[in-house]
Tab-separated table of C-alpha atoms and ligand atoms in Angstrom:
chain	number	residue	atom	x	y	z
A	1170	MET	CA	32.463	-63.603	-55.087
A	1171	THR	CA	31.059	-64.251	-59.447
A	1172	ARG	CA	29.821	-61.557	-60.561
A	1173	LEU	CA	26.766	-61.350	-61.734
A	1174	SER	CA	25.786	-61.236	-65.277
A	1175	SER	CA	24.319	-58.744	-67.426
A	1176	GLY	CA	20.615	-58.438	-67.266
A	1177	ALA	CA	20.727	-59.962	-63.498
A	1178	THR	CA	18.342	-58.052	-60.808
A	1179	ILE	CA	19.632	-56.023	-58.337
A	1180	GLY	CA	16.750	-56.376	-55.205
A	1181	ILE	CA	15.940	-52.877	-53.080
A	1182	LEU	CA	13.913	-53.293	-49.961
A	1183	GLY	CA	12.805	-49.299	-49.466
A	1184	ASN	CA	10.985	-47.607	-52.643
A	1185	GLY	CA	12.133	-43.570	-51.909
A	1186	GLN	CA	14.329	-41.272	-53.667
A	1187	LEU	CA	17.454	-43.450	-52.144
A	1188	GLY	CA	16.453	-46.482	-54.099
A	1189	ARG	CA	15.145	-44.363	-57.097
A	1190	MET	CA	19.030	-43.231	-57.597
A	1191	LEU	CA	20.623	-46.561	-56.838
A	1192	CYS	CA	18.422	-47.928	-59.805
A	1193	LEU	CA	19.280	-45.251	-62.102
A	1194	ALA	CA	22.900	-46.574	-61.401
A	1195	ALA	CA	21.858	-50.392	-62.154
A	1196	ALA	CA	21.367	-49.454	-65.127
A	1197	PRO	CA	24.353	-48.570	-67.306
A	1198	LEU	CA	25.866	-51.041	-65.524
A	1199	GLY	CA	23.623	-53.670	-67.245
A	1200	PHE	CA	21.927	-54.531	-64.427
A	1201	CYS	CA	17.618	-54.813	-64.103
A	1202	THR	CA	16.308	-53.244	-60.516
A	1203	HIS	CA	13.581	-54.851	-58.681
A	1204	VAL	CA	11.660	-52.939	-55.630
A	1205	TYR	CA	9.526	-53.327	-52.758
A	1206	GLY	CA	8.322	-51.126	-50.052
A	1207	PRO	CA	4.870	-50.704	-48.772
A	1208	ASN	CA	4.251	-46.862	-50.750
A	1209	LYS	CA	2.416	-46.897	-53.583
A	1210	ASN	CA	3.412	-44.306	-56.455
A	1211	SER	CA	7.221	-44.524	-55.134
A	1212	PRO	CA	10.078	-42.474	-56.292
A	1213	ALA	CA	11.545	-45.616	-56.819
A	1214	GLU	CA	8.291	-47.504	-58.935
A	1215	GLN	CA	8.826	-44.475	-61.008
A	1216	VAL	CA	12.197	-45.734	-62.798
A	1217	ALA	CA	12.976	-49.259	-61.793
A	1218	THR	CA	12.608	-52.342	-63.863
A	1219	THR	CA	10.111	-53.937	-61.509
A	1220	SER	CA	7.929	-52.399	-58.415
A	1221	THR	CA	6.233	-54.802	-55.991
A	1222	VAL	CA	3.703	-52.473	-53.353
A	1223	ALA	CA	3.616	-54.998	-50.310
A	1224	ASN	CA	4.903	-54.074	-46.549
A	1225	TYR	CA	7.534	-55.620	-45.348
A	1226	ASP	CA	5.781	-57.980	-43.119
A	1227	ASP	CA	3.732	-59.885	-45.750
A	1228	LYS	CA	5.550	-63.457	-46.434
A	1229	THR	CA	3.952	-64.750	-49.912
A	1230	ALA	CA	5.109	-60.957	-51.516
A	1231	LEU	CA	8.565	-61.422	-49.648
A	1232	ALA	CA	9.127	-65.377	-51.270
A	1233	THR	CA	7.929	-63.711	-54.903
A	1234	PHE	CA	10.445	-60.853	-54.780
A	1235	ALA	CA	13.526	-63.397	-53.244
A	1236	LYS	CA	13.161	-66.052	-56.867
A	1237	SER	CA	12.316	-62.736	-58.610
A	1238	VAL	CA	16.043	-61.203	-58.054
A	1239	ASP	CA	20.128	-62.290	-57.588
A	1240	VAL	CA	20.947	-59.968	-54.848
A	1241	VAL	CA	18.922	-57.842	-52.061
A	1242	THR	CA	19.596	-54.719	-50.721
A	1243	PHE	CA	18.340	-51.598	-48.917
A	1244	GLU	CA	17.716	-48.512	-49.684
A	1245	PHE	CA	16.449	-47.625	-45.487
A	1246	GLU	CA	18.066	-49.468	-42.528
A	1247	ASN	CA	14.493	-49.781	-40.200
A	1248	VAL	CA	13.261	-52.680	-42.277
A	1249	PRO	CA	11.732	-55.695	-39.849
A	1250	ALA	CA	14.403	-57.845	-38.448
A	1251	SER	CA	11.814	-61.190	-39.207
A	1252	THR	CA	12.223	-59.477	-43.258
A	1253	ALA	CA	15.768	-59.528	-43.869
A	1254	ALA	CA	16.109	-62.876	-41.896
A	1255	TYR	CA	13.493	-64.251	-44.324
A	1256	LEU	CA	15.504	-62.638	-47.317
A	1257	ALA	CA	18.391	-64.136	-46.046
A	1258	ALA	CA	17.336	-67.476	-45.688
A	1259	HIS	CA	15.858	-67.655	-49.889
A	1260	THR	CA	18.546	-65.086	-51.521
A	1261	LYS	CA	21.662	-63.183	-51.215
A	1262	VAL	CA	21.128	-60.427	-49.197
A	1263	HIS	CA	23.840	-57.085	-48.670
A	1264	PRO	CA	24.752	-55.659	-46.222
A	1265	SER	CA	24.443	-58.443	-43.764
A	1266	TRP	CA	21.445	-58.128	-41.405
A	1267	LYS	CA	23.657	-57.347	-37.968
A	1268	ALA	CA	25.475	-54.774	-39.722
A	1269	LEU	CA	21.505	-53.427	-40.296
A	1270	GLU	CA	20.412	-54.011	-36.758
A	1271	ILE	CA	23.809	-52.033	-35.176
A	1272	ALA	CA	22.621	-48.910	-37.521
A	1273	GLN	CA	18.514	-49.596	-36.668
A	1274	ASP	CA	19.302	-48.584	-32.595
A	1275	ARG	CA	21.427	-45.576	-31.772
A	1276	THR	CA	22.057	-46.427	-28.449
A	1277	LYS	CA	24.200	-49.485	-30.093
A	1278	GLU	CA	25.487	-47.404	-32.517
A	1279	LYS	CA	26.852	-45.781	-29.897
A	1280	VAL	CA	28.643	-49.244	-27.832
A	1281	PHE	CA	29.837	-50.470	-31.365
A	1282	PHE	CA	31.898	-46.984	-32.396
A	1283	SER	CA	33.660	-47.519	-28.530
A	1284	LYS	CA	34.187	-50.855	-29.508
A	1285	ILE	CA	36.267	-50.088	-32.946
A	1286	LYS	CA	37.901	-47.037	-30.168
A	1287	ALA	CA	35.691	-44.103	-31.913
A	1288	LYS	CA	34.749	-41.634	-29.956
A	1289	THR	CA	30.792	-39.998	-29.568
A	1290	ALA	CA	29.049	-37.214	-27.068
A	1291	ASP	CA	28.976	-38.260	-23.650
A	1292	TRP	CA	25.993	-40.506	-23.454
A	1293	ARG	CA	24.108	-42.407	-20.623
A	1294	PRO	CA	20.921	-45.121	-21.942
A	1295	VAL	CA	17.760	-43.924	-20.717
A	1296	ASN	CA	14.266	-46.453	-20.089
A	1297	SER	CA	12.670	-43.868	-17.581
A	1298	LYS	CA	11.945	-40.154	-16.421
A	1299	ASP	CA	14.272	-41.158	-13.458
A	1300	ASP	CA	16.841	-42.306	-15.615
A	1301	LEU	CA	16.452	-39.175	-17.358
A	1302	LYS	CA	17.052	-37.028	-14.219
A	1303	VAL	CA	20.287	-39.035	-13.560
A	1304	ALA	CA	21.698	-39.064	-17.452
A	1305	LEU	CA	21.306	-35.309	-17.306
A	1306	LYS	CA	22.837	-34.970	-13.324
A	1307	GLU	CA	25.650	-36.436	-14.809
A	1308	ILE	CA	25.905	-35.194	-19.101
A	1309	GLY	CA	24.819	-31.221	-17.840
A	1310	PHE	CA	22.936	-29.180	-20.251
A	1311	PRO	CA	22.121	-28.445	-22.624
A	1312	ALA	CA	22.128	-32.171	-24.017
A	1313	ILE	CA	19.620	-34.016	-26.369
A	1314	LEU	CA	17.717	-37.132	-25.536
A	1315	LYS	CA	16.833	-39.147	-28.638
A	1316	THR	CA	14.649	-42.408	-29.040
A	1317	SER	CA	17.024	-45.384	-30.330
A	1318	ARG	CA	14.998	-46.057	-33.184
A	1319	LEU	CA	13.211	-44.849	-35.925
A	1320	GLY	CA	14.230	-41.958	-35.030
A	1321	TYR	CA	16.043	-39.750	-38.337
A	1322	ASP	CA	16.258	-35.589	-39.986
A	1323	GLY	CA	15.468	-34.944	-35.907
A	1324	LYS	CA	12.860	-36.823	-35.406
A	1325	GLY	CA	12.426	-38.247	-32.404
A	1326	GLN	CA	14.610	-36.062	-29.976
A	1327	VAL	CA	14.205	-33.350	-28.052
A	1328	LYS	CA	16.714	-30.819	-26.777
A	1329	ILE	CA	16.581	-29.734	-22.838
A	1330	LYS	CA	18.106	-26.983	-22.288
A	1331	SER	CA	17.142	-26.903	-18.069
A	1332	ALA	CA	15.891	-28.779	-15.747
A	1333	VAL	CA	12.291	-27.380	-16.633
A	1334	ASP	CA	12.229	-28.987	-20.067
A	1335	ALA	CA	13.458	-32.484	-18.981
A	1336	GLU	CA	9.522	-33.509	-18.517
A	1337	MET	CA	8.587	-32.115	-21.483
A	1338	ALA	CA	10.879	-33.790	-23.314
A	1339	TRP	CA	10.272	-37.449	-21.452
A	1340	GLN	CA	6.465	-36.928	-22.251
A	1341	LYS	CA	7.178	-36.123	-25.874
A	1342	LEU	CA	8.985	-39.000	-26.886
A	1343	SER	CA	7.384	-41.717	-24.649
A	1344	ALA	CA	3.789	-40.844	-24.867
A	1345	GLY	CA	2.180	-44.043	-26.510
A	1346	LYS	CA	5.021	-45.745	-26.742
A	1347	SER	CA	5.828	-49.320	-25.084
A	1348	ILE	CA	8.950	-48.956	-22.402
A	1349	ARG	CA	11.185	-52.215	-24.138
A	1350	SER	CA	12.751	-54.618	-21.321
A	1351	LYS	CA	15.760	-55.253	-23.489
A	1352	GLY	CA	18.151	-52.976	-24.638
A	1353	ALA	CA	17.280	-48.366	-24.113
A	1354	PHE	CA	14.598	-46.757	-24.766
A	1355	ALA	CA	16.397	-43.416	-25.571
A	1356	ALA	CA	19.828	-42.468	-25.149
A	1357	LEU	CA	20.525	-39.063	-23.449
A	1358	GLU	CA	23.709	-37.067	-25.134
A	1359	SER	CA	25.447	-33.752	-24.693
A	1360	PHE	CA	24.826	-31.514	-26.905
A	1361	ILE	CA	28.268	-30.685	-28.887
A	1362	ASP	CA	29.300	-27.195	-29.587
A	1363	PHE	CA	30.887	-28.044	-32.941
A	1364	SER	CA	33.190	-26.165	-35.068
A	1365	CYS	CA	31.576	-28.423	-38.222
A	1366	GLU	CA	29.894	-31.618	-39.594
A	1367	ILE	CA	30.573	-33.839	-41.752
A	1368	SER	CA	30.418	-37.239	-43.319
A	1369	ILE	CA	32.561	-39.837	-45.385
A	1370	ILE	CA	31.280	-42.900	-47.378
A	1371	ALA	CA	33.051	-45.930	-47.755
A	1372	ALA	CA	32.412	-49.106	-49.999
A	1373	ARG	CA	33.486	-51.832	-49.695
A	1374	ASP	CA	33.638	-55.406	-51.828
A	1375	GLU	CA	33.783	-59.361	-50.968
A	1376	LYS	CA	37.398	-59.343	-50.902
A	1377	GLY	CA	37.165	-56.520	-48.050
A	1378	THR	CA	38.950	-53.844	-50.636
A	1379	ILE	CA	37.643	-50.275	-49.581
A	1380	MET	CA	37.453	-47.602	-50.719
A	1381	CYS	CA	36.157	-44.400	-49.158
A	1382	PHE	CA	34.643	-40.761	-50.785
A	1383	GLU	CA	36.151	-37.830	-49.589
A	1384	PRO	CA	34.789	-36.069	-46.419
A	1385	ALA	CA	32.141	-33.661	-46.890
A	1386	LYS	CA	31.296	-30.500	-44.609
A	1387	ASN	CA	27.603	-30.587	-43.937
A	1388	VAL	CA	25.676	-27.765	-42.613
A	1389	HIS	CA	22.043	-29.185	-40.766
A	1390	GLU	CA	18.726	-27.230	-40.601
A	1391	ASN	CA	16.009	-27.603	-38.671
A	1392	HIS	CA	18.032	-30.930	-37.879
A	1393	MET	CA	17.507	-31.588	-41.299
A	1394	LEU	CA	20.199	-32.110	-44.302
A	1395	ALA	CA	20.559	-28.849	-45.796
A	1396	THR	CA	24.225	-28.405	-47.994
A	1397	SER	CA	27.013	-30.307	-48.416
A	1398	THR	CA	30.257	-29.319	-49.374
A	1399	VAL	CA	33.003	-30.597	-50.883
A	1400	PRO	CA	36.207	-29.846	-50.459
A	1401	ALA	CA	35.537	-29.413	-46.732
A	1402	ASN	CA	38.800	-27.611	-46.436
A	1403	LEU	CA	39.637	-30.030	-43.161
A	1404	ASP	CA	42.762	-30.202	-41.266
A	1405	PRO	CA	44.572	-33.456	-43.047
A	1406	LYS	CA	44.870	-35.278	-39.725
A	1407	ILE	CA	41.403	-34.530	-39.403
A	1408	ILE	CA	40.683	-35.928	-42.782
A	1409	GLU	CA	42.904	-39.021	-41.909
A	1410	GLU	CA	41.584	-39.477	-39.007
A	1411	SER	CA	37.493	-39.982	-39.946
A	1412	GLU	CA	38.637	-42.074	-42.762
A	1413	SER	CA	40.382	-44.394	-40.308
A	1414	ILE	CA	37.101	-44.646	-38.477
A	1415	THR	CA	34.787	-44.730	-41.646
A	1416	LYS	CA	37.280	-47.612	-42.665
A	1417	ARG	CA	37.349	-49.409	-39.300
A	1418	ALA	CA	33.550	-48.947	-38.973
A	1419	ILE	CA	32.795	-50.971	-42.577
A	1420	GLN	CA	35.723	-53.751	-41.946
A	1421	SER	CA	34.488	-54.148	-37.979
A	1422	LEU	CA	30.713	-55.128	-39.413
A	1423	ASP	CA	31.710	-57.191	-42.702
A	1424	ILE	CA	29.753	-55.099	-44.874
A	1425	VAL	CA	29.451	-55.906	-48.713
A	1426	GLY	CA	28.086	-52.206	-49.756
A	1427	LEU	CA	28.180	-49.274	-48.444
A	1428	LEU	CA	28.708	-47.592	-45.113
A	1429	ALA	CA	28.239	-43.521	-43.625
A	1430	VAL	CA	29.797	-42.010	-41.094
A	1431	GLU	CA	28.681	-38.634	-39.559
A	1432	MET	CA	30.776	-37.202	-37.563
A	1433	PHE	CA	31.031	-34.128	-35.715
A	1434	VAL	CA	34.719	-31.670	-35.199
A	1435	THR	CA	35.034	-30.059	-32.055
A	1436	ARG	CA	36.606	-26.732	-31.624
A	1437	SER	CA	39.413	-28.101	-29.901
A	1438	GLY	CA	39.928	-30.642	-33.347
A	1439	GLU	CA	38.584	-34.017	-31.802
A	1440	ILE	CA	36.111	-36.732	-34.023
A	1441	LEU	CA	32.816	-37.649	-32.316
A	1442	CYS	CA	30.438	-40.553	-34.117
A	1443	ASN	CA	26.796	-39.640	-34.530
A	1444	GLU	CA	25.431	-41.727	-35.876
A	1445	MET	CA	26.069	-44.333	-39.442
A	1446	ALA	CA	23.767	-46.013	-42.082
A	1447	PRO	CA	24.866	-48.821	-44.273
A	1448	ARG	CA	23.419	-47.794	-47.248
A	1449	PRO	CA	23.805	-44.303	-49.321
A	1450	HIS	CA	23.545	-41.535	-48.166
A	1451	ASN	CA	21.928	-37.795	-48.415
A	1452	SER	CA	25.465	-36.551	-48.004
A	1453	GLY	CA	26.573	-38.765	-50.521
A	1454	HIS	CA	24.978	-37.188	-53.298
A	1455	TRP	CA	27.413	-35.120	-54.643
A	1456	THR	CA	29.295	-37.507	-55.749
A	1457	ILE	CA	27.082	-38.176	-58.319
A	1458	ASP	CA	28.438	-35.291	-60.707
A	1459	ALA	CA	31.321	-34.298	-58.627
A	1460	CYS	CA	33.093	-37.582	-59.026
A	1461	GLY	CA	33.833	-40.394	-61.953
A	1462	THR	CA	31.998	-42.684	-59.612
A	1463	ASP	CA	29.038	-41.770	-57.177
A	1464	GLN	CA	27.986	-43.698	-54.119
A	1465	PHE	CA	25.295	-45.316	-56.020
A	1466	GLN	CA	27.453	-46.952	-58.582
A	1467	GLN	CA	29.975	-47.818	-55.996
A	1468	LEU	CA	27.524	-49.921	-53.796
A	1469	VAL	CA	26.274	-51.413	-57.395
A	1470	ARG	CA	29.090	-52.682	-58.007
A	1471	ALA	CA	30.136	-53.923	-54.275
A	1472	ILE	CA	27.122	-56.076	-54.159
A	1473	THR	CA	27.157	-57.511	-58.080
A	1474	GLY	CA	31.061	-58.474	-58.056
A	1475	LEU	CA	32.010	-55.905	-59.915
A	1476	PRO	CA	35.679	-54.114	-59.131
A	1477	LEU	CA	34.962	-51.191	-56.901
A	1478	VAL	CA	36.950	-48.133	-58.956
A	1479	HIS	CA	39.175	-45.599	-57.010
A	1480	PRO	CA	35.957	-42.713	-56.768
A	1481	ALA	CA	38.193	-40.129	-57.105
A	1482	ARG	CA	36.871	-35.918	-57.604
A	1483	HIS	CA	36.860	-34.059	-60.396
A	1484	SER	CA	35.378	-31.056	-59.642
A	1485	ASP	CA	34.549	-28.523	-56.262
A	1486	VAL	CA	31.178	-29.141	-55.498
A	1487	GLU	CA	28.242	-27.571	-53.356
A	1488	MET	CA	24.739	-29.956	-52.392
A	1489	ILE	CA	21.621	-28.292	-52.091
A	1490	ASN	CA	18.489	-30.284	-50.862
A	1491	LEU	CA	15.166	-29.220	-51.935
A	1492	VAL	CA	12.952	-28.894	-48.665
A	1493	GLY	CA	9.365	-28.494	-48.191
A	1494	GLU	CA	6.652	-26.381	-50.466
A	1495	ASP	CA	8.485	-23.252	-51.679
A	1496	TYR	CA	11.103	-26.295	-53.791
A	1497	ALA	CA	9.935	-25.033	-56.810
A	1498	ASP	CA	10.923	-21.479	-56.179
A	1499	GLN	CA	14.164	-22.354	-55.500
A	1500	LEU	CA	14.425	-24.647	-58.104
A	1501	SER	CA	13.630	-22.058	-61.434
A	1502	SER	CA	17.122	-20.056	-60.245
A	1503	TYR	CA	19.129	-23.075	-60.720
A	1504	LEU	CA	17.363	-24.370	-63.920
A	1505	ALA	CA	18.938	-21.320	-65.390
A	1506	ASN	CA	22.257	-22.855	-64.297
A	1507	PRO	CA	24.676	-24.579	-66.518
A	1508	ASP	CA	26.336	-25.710	-63.164
A	1509	ALA	CA	23.934	-27.103	-61.422
A	1510	HIS	CA	23.115	-30.393	-61.903
A	1511	THR	CA	19.593	-31.274	-60.579
A	1512	HIS	CA	17.650	-34.446	-59.164
A	1513	LEU	CA	14.503	-33.852	-58.891
A	1514	TYR	CA	12.919	-37.170	-57.048
A	1515	GLY	CA	9.071	-37.674	-59.209
A	1516	LYS	CA	7.331	-36.414	-56.059
A	1517	THR	CA	3.574	-34.861	-56.933
A	1518	GLU	CA	3.040	-34.064	-53.142
A	1519	SER	CA	5.271	-31.342	-51.492
A	1520	LYS	CA	5.193	-30.699	-47.549
A	1521	PRO	CA	6.893	-29.302	-44.707
A	1522	GLY	CA	10.137	-30.712	-44.215
A	1523	ARG	CA	10.146	-33.392	-47.730
A	1524	LYS	CA	13.077	-34.312	-49.660
A	1525	MET	CA	11.533	-33.409	-53.254
A	1526	GLY	CA	15.085	-33.153	-55.003
A	1527	HIS	CA	18.640	-31.936	-54.524
A	1528	VAL	CA	20.738	-29.731	-56.451
A	1529	ASN	CA	24.448	-30.412	-57.075
A	1530	ILE	CA	26.024	-26.904	-57.870
A	1531	LEU	CA	29.766	-27.320	-59.359
A	1532	LEU	CA	32.294	-24.586	-58.500
A	1533	PRO	CA	35.464	-23.601	-60.189
A	1534	ARG	CA	38.581	-25.236	-59.309
A	1535	PRO	CA	40.846	-23.203	-57.883
A	1536	GLY	CA	43.780	-21.723	-60.395
A	1537	GLU	CA	40.525	-22.909	-63.360
A	1538	ASN	CA	38.681	-20.421	-64.522
B	1322	AMP	P1	20.907	-36.714	-36.122
B	1322	AMP	O1	19.430	-37.454	-36.260
B	1322	AMP	O2	21.561	-37.407	-34.600
B	1322	AMP	O3	22.154	-37.387	-37.245
B	1322	AMP	O4	20.653	-35.387	-35.822
B	1322	AMP	C1	20.040	-34.422	-36.940
B	1322	AMP	C2	21.172	-33.181	-36.745
B	1322	AMP	O5	21.121	-32.464	-35.309
B	1322	AMP	C3	22.740	-33.686	-36.327
B	1322	AMP	O6	23.283	-33.815	-37.693
B	1322	AMP	C4	22.925	-32.201	-35.691
B	1322	AMP	O7	23.384	-31.035	-36.648
B	1322	AMP	C5	22.479	-32.141	-34.933
B	1322	AMP	N1	22.115	-32.757	-33.409
B	1322	AMP	C6	22.214	-34.142	-33.264
B	1322	AMP	N2	22.762	-34.364	-31.987
B	1322	AMP	C7	23.674	-33.288	-31.559
B	1322	AMP	C8	24.446	-33.347	-30.325
B	1322	AMP	N3	24.802	-34.153	-29.239
B	1322	AMP	N4	24.972	-32.228	-29.938
B	1322	AMP	C9	24.906	-30.907	-31.025
B	1322	AMP	N5	24.343	-31.040	-32.478
B	1322	AMP	C10	23.365	-32.744	-32.225
């Protein structure tokens, strides 16, 4: 891959907080950024070199965008297939559309995990109420019904505790939606009584070099990430296996860029893959203050032909998401703490469940004062 020169422009599809932090990482490496997305007054446009506010199916705006950039990447994976295909015909796009297509669909993701010999929770594809009944008989209770597409942070999923909940769960997820004849509308998966949740973020360059950040231990509240802690204090075998799964996944998808894999660790020490995202990930925000190179800088390096660097961690860290209307109350105590590194996303309106920022609290490492 030819290394992009200083002053080249990285195009970013999506203009939320991940795009914002990507722009901030690109600048010290000499790159300009052009963010593209449908939302006005977005977190990313406040810090990008250039911004386009347009829909993902606006071919005229996409053509102008493609001409203005040297490479395109994504800050979220739910960009329509036609947008990615259109851009790929005009400019370099990393990661490839193939990787996005799998990561956009939970059932395709699960099939992919089994192809690379990584386990998942027991699951069944569901396209109708009758499918759901059969799947519940096979999987048992409790279980979780999740839409294959467009679900995140607990949206598009319902826990089913007994047969009585099944009808309501199906209604809730399928109301007003067209059920595709191809693929699965939803997946029913068994509810895992895990001992913890972890995630690993890997970066891969065009030569195939892969570098992984350490696993983070993640705690979710209301299906949304609340904290990530590193070190995760895991059995070395779990670290080795989770890293091996992540490397197999990024390699097999031929990704140039990042891949985050979220996993459950069961009480018997089994690793079950939950989902993956071929982009920077909320559970990797700890890397910004605790590592020499963070997830955003590794992505910039991977897609511009700069060398990846070993992402060594210099501090122990807890990342805390600032969410919802009362985030300002939490923030005031962190602002007075010199070990708390604050990252606000520039959003003017706070709403319940809206991610407003995060704080990385650097912790003394054992043996240090
Ligand atoms: P997801 O949208 O699949 O990442 O789910 C969000 C969160 O819900 C996960 O991080 C878990 O905390 C919880 N969750 C999702 N699926 C399961 C499952 N099969 N068993 C137990 N908890 C789950």
